[in-house]
Short mmCIF file of C-alpha atoms and ligand atoms in Angstrom, two decimals:
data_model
loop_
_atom_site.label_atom_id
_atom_site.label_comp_id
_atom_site.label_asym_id
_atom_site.label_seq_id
_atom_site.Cartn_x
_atom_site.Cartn_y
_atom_site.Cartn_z
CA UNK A 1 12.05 135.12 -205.41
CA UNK A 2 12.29 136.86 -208.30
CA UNK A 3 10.98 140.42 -208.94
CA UNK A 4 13.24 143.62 -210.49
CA UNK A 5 16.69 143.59 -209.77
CA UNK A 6 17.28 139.43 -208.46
CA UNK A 7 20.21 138.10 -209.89
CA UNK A 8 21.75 140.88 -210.58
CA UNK A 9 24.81 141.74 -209.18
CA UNK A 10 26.54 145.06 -208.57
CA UNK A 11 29.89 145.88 -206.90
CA UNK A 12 30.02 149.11 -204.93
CA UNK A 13 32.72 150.04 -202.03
CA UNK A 14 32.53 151.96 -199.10
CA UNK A 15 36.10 153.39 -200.20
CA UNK A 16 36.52 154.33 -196.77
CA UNK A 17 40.85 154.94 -195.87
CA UNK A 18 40.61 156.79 -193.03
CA UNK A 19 38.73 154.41 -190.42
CA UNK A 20 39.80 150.97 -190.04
CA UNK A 21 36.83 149.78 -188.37
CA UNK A 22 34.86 147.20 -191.36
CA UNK A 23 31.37 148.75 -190.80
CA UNK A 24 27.64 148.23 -192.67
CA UNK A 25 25.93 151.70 -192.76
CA UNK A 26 22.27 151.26 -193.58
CA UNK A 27 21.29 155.19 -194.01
CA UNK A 28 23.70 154.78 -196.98
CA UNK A 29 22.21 151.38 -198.45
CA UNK A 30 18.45 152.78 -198.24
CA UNK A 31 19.94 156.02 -199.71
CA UNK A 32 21.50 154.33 -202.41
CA UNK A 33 18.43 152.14 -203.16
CA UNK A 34 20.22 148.87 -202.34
CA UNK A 35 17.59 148.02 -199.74
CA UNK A 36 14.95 146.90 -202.29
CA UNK A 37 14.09 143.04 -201.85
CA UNK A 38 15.39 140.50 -203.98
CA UNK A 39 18.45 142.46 -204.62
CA UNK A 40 22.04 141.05 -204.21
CA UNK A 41 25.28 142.95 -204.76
CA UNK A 42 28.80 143.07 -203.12
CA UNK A 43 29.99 145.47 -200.80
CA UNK A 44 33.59 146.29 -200.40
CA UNK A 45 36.15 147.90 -198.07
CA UNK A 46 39.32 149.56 -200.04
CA UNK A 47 42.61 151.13 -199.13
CA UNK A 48 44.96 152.86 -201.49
CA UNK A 49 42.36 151.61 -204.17
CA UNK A 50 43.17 147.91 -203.51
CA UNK A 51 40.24 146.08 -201.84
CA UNK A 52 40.97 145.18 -198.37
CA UNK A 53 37.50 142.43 -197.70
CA UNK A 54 34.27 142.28 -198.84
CA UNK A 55 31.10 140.93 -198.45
CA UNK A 56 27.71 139.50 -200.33
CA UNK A 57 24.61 140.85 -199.55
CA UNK A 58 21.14 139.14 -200.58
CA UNK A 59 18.21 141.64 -199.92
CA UNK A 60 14.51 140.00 -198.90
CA UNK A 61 11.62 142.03 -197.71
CA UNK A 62 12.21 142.11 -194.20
CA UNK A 63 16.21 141.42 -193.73
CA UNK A 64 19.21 141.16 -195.37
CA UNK A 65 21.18 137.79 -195.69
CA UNK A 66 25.42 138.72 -195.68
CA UNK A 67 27.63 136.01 -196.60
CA UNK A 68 31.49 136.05 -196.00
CA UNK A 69 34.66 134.30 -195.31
CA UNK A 70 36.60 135.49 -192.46
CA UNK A 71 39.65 134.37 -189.82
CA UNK A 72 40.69 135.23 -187.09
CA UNK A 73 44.66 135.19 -185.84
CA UNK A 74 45.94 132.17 -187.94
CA UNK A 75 43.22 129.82 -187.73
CA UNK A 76 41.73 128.48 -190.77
CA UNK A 77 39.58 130.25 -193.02
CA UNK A 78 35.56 130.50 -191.97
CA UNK A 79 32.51 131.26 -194.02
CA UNK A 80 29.83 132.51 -192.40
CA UNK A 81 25.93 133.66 -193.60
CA UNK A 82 23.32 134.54 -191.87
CA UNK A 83 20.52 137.10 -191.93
CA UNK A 84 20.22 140.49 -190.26
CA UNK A 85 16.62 141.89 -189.80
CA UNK A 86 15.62 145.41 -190.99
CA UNK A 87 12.94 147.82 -189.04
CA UNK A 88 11.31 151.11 -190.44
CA UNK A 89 10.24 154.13 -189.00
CA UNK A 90 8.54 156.78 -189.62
CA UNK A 91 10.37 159.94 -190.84
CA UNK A 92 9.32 163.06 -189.60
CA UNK A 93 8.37 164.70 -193.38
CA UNK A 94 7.42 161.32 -194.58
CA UNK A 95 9.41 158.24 -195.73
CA UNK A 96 10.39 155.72 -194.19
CA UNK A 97 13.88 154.84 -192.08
CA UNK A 98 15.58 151.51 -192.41
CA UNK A 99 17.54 150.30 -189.05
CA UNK A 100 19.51 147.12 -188.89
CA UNK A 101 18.52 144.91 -185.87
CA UNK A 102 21.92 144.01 -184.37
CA UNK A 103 22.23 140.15 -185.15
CA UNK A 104 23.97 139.37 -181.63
CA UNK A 105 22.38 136.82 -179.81
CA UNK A 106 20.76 138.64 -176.89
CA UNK A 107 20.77 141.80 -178.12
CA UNK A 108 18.48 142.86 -181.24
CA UNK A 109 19.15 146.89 -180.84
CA UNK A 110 18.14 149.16 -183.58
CA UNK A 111 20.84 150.35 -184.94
CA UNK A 112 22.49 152.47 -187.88
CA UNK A 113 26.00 150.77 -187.97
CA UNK A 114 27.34 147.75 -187.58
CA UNK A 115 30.71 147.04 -186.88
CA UNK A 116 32.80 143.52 -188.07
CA UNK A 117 34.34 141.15 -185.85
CA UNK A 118 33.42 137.29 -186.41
CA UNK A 119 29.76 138.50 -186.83
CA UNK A 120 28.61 142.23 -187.67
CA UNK A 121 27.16 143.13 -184.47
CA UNK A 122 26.54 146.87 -182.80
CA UNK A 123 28.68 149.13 -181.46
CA UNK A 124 27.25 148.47 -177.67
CA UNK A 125 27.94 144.54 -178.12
CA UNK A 126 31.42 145.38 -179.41
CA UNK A 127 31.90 147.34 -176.04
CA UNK A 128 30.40 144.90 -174.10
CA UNK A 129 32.63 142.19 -175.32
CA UNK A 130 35.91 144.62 -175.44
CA UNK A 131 35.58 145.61 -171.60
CA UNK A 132 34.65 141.97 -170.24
CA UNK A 133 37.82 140.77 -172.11
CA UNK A 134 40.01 143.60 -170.66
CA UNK A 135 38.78 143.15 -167.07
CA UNK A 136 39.28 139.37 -167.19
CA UNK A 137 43.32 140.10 -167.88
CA UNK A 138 43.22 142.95 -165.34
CA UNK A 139 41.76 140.91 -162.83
CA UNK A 140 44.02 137.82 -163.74
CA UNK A 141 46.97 139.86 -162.72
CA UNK A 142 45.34 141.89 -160.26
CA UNK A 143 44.92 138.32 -158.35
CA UNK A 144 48.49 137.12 -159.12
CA UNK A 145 49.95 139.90 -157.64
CA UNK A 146 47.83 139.91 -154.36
CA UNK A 147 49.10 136.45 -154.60
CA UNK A 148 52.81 137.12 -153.90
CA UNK A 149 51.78 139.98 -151.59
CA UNK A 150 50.67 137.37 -149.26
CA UNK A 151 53.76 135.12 -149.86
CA UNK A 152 55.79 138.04 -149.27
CA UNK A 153 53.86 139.04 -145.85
CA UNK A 154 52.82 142.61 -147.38
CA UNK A 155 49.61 144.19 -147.11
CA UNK A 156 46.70 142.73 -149.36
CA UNK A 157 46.06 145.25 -152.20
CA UNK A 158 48.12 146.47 -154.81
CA UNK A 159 47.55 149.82 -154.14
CA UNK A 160 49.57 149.83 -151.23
CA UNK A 161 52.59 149.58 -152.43
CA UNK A 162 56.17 147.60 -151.88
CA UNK A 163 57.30 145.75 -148.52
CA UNK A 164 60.00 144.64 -146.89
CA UNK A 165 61.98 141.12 -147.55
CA UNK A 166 60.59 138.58 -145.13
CA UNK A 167 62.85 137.05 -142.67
CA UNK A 168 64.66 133.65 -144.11
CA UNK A 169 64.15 134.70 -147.56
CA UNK A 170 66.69 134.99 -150.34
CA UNK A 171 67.73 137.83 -151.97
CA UNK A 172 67.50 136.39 -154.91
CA UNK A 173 63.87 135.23 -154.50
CA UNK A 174 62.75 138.00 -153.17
CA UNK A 175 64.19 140.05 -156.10
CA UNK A 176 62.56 137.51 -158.33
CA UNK A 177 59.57 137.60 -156.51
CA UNK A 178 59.26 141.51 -156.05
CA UNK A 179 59.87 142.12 -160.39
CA UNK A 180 56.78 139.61 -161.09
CA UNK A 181 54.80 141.54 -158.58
CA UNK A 182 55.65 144.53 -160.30
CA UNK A 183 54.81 143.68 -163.82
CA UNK A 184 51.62 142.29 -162.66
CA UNK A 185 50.68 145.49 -161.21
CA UNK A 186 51.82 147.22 -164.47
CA UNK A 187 49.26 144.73 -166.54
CA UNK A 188 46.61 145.56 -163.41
CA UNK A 189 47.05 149.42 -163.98
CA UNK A 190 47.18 149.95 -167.21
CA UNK A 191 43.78 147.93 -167.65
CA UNK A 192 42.50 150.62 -164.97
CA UNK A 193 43.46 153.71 -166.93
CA UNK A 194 41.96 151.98 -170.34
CA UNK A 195 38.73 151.69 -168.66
CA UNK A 196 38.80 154.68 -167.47
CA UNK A 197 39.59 156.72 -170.67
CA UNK A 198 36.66 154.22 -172.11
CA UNK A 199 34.60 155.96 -169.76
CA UNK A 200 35.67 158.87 -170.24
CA UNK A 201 35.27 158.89 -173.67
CA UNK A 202 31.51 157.58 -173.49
CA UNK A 203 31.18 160.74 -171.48
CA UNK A 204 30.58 158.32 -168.06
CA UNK A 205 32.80 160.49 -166.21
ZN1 ZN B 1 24.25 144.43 -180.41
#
């Protein structure tokens, strides 16, 4: 350790109000020089000039170390540190280009941005994670509807729309029966048109 700059700490923000997203841009680290090892300062996100979270970050030669506290919902209070590596490339006029290498287990992309969550991962991991989620709950009611379908004697598929009451049953349960179906299938489809907008919007359609 040791070396120009250790121990030192400096406080600068990314004073960002328009975007909500808590992100780590590493063109703008190597730009401002904050890349150099042994290094540690604090970064900070701010709104309306008040400062909305922040982190520590230790610099070493070949990664950064970021240290935080963070929760999720209402559980308790979580600190978390561990190290992201950096890459370099070439530049095309010389220089060099720092990249973060997404700290995700699995993944390890070269990246510009990271984006928080528990950990700082990529924006493909974030994705990843966002669409798995979404199609579990889709699927969840998808199934519960098909469910009733076949207790109701319509055809499998919630496509196909409404049937008739079944012979023997109540009014009331089918009523009952029919208005579950139907939010299910609201859950279901709404899940569909997310993804599909997602897609959209990744230009996949
Ligand atoms: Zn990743």
């Amino acid at each position: 350790m040791g070396g120009i700059g250790s121990g030192r700490r400096w406080c600068y923000g990314a004073n960002n109000t328009t975007d909500d997203y808590r992100r780590l841009d590493v063109r703008r680290w190597q730009r401002d020089g904050f890349l150099k090892p042994n290094h540690s300062f604090s970064w900070q996100w701010t709104r309306h000039g008040e400062t909305v979270a922040s982190i520590q970050v230790r610099t070493e030669a070949e990664r950064v170390i970021l240290t935080y506290r963070h929760r999720s919902g209402s559980s308790d209070w979580k600190d978390e540190s561990y190290p992201v590596r950096l890459d370099w490339t070439p530049c095309n006029f010389g220089g060099e280009r720092a990249w973060f290498r997404c700290p995700a287990s699995g993944c390890g992309r070269r990246v510009a941005i990271l984006y928080s969550g528990n950990i700082f991962a990529c924006r493909h991991c974030y994705q990843l994670a966002y669409s798995s989620q979404r199609e579990t709950i889709d699927n969840r009611a998808t199934r519960r509807a098909d469910k009733i379908r076949e207790r109701l004697g319509w055809e499998p598929g919630i496509l196909n729309g409404s049937g008739l009451k079944p012979k023997g049953m109540h009014w009331r349960t089918f009523e009952r029966l029919t208005a579950e179906h139907d939010a299910f299938v609201d859950v279901s489809m709404a899940g569909m048109r997310d993804r599909l907008g997602l897609l959209r919007g990744l230009g996949g359609l």
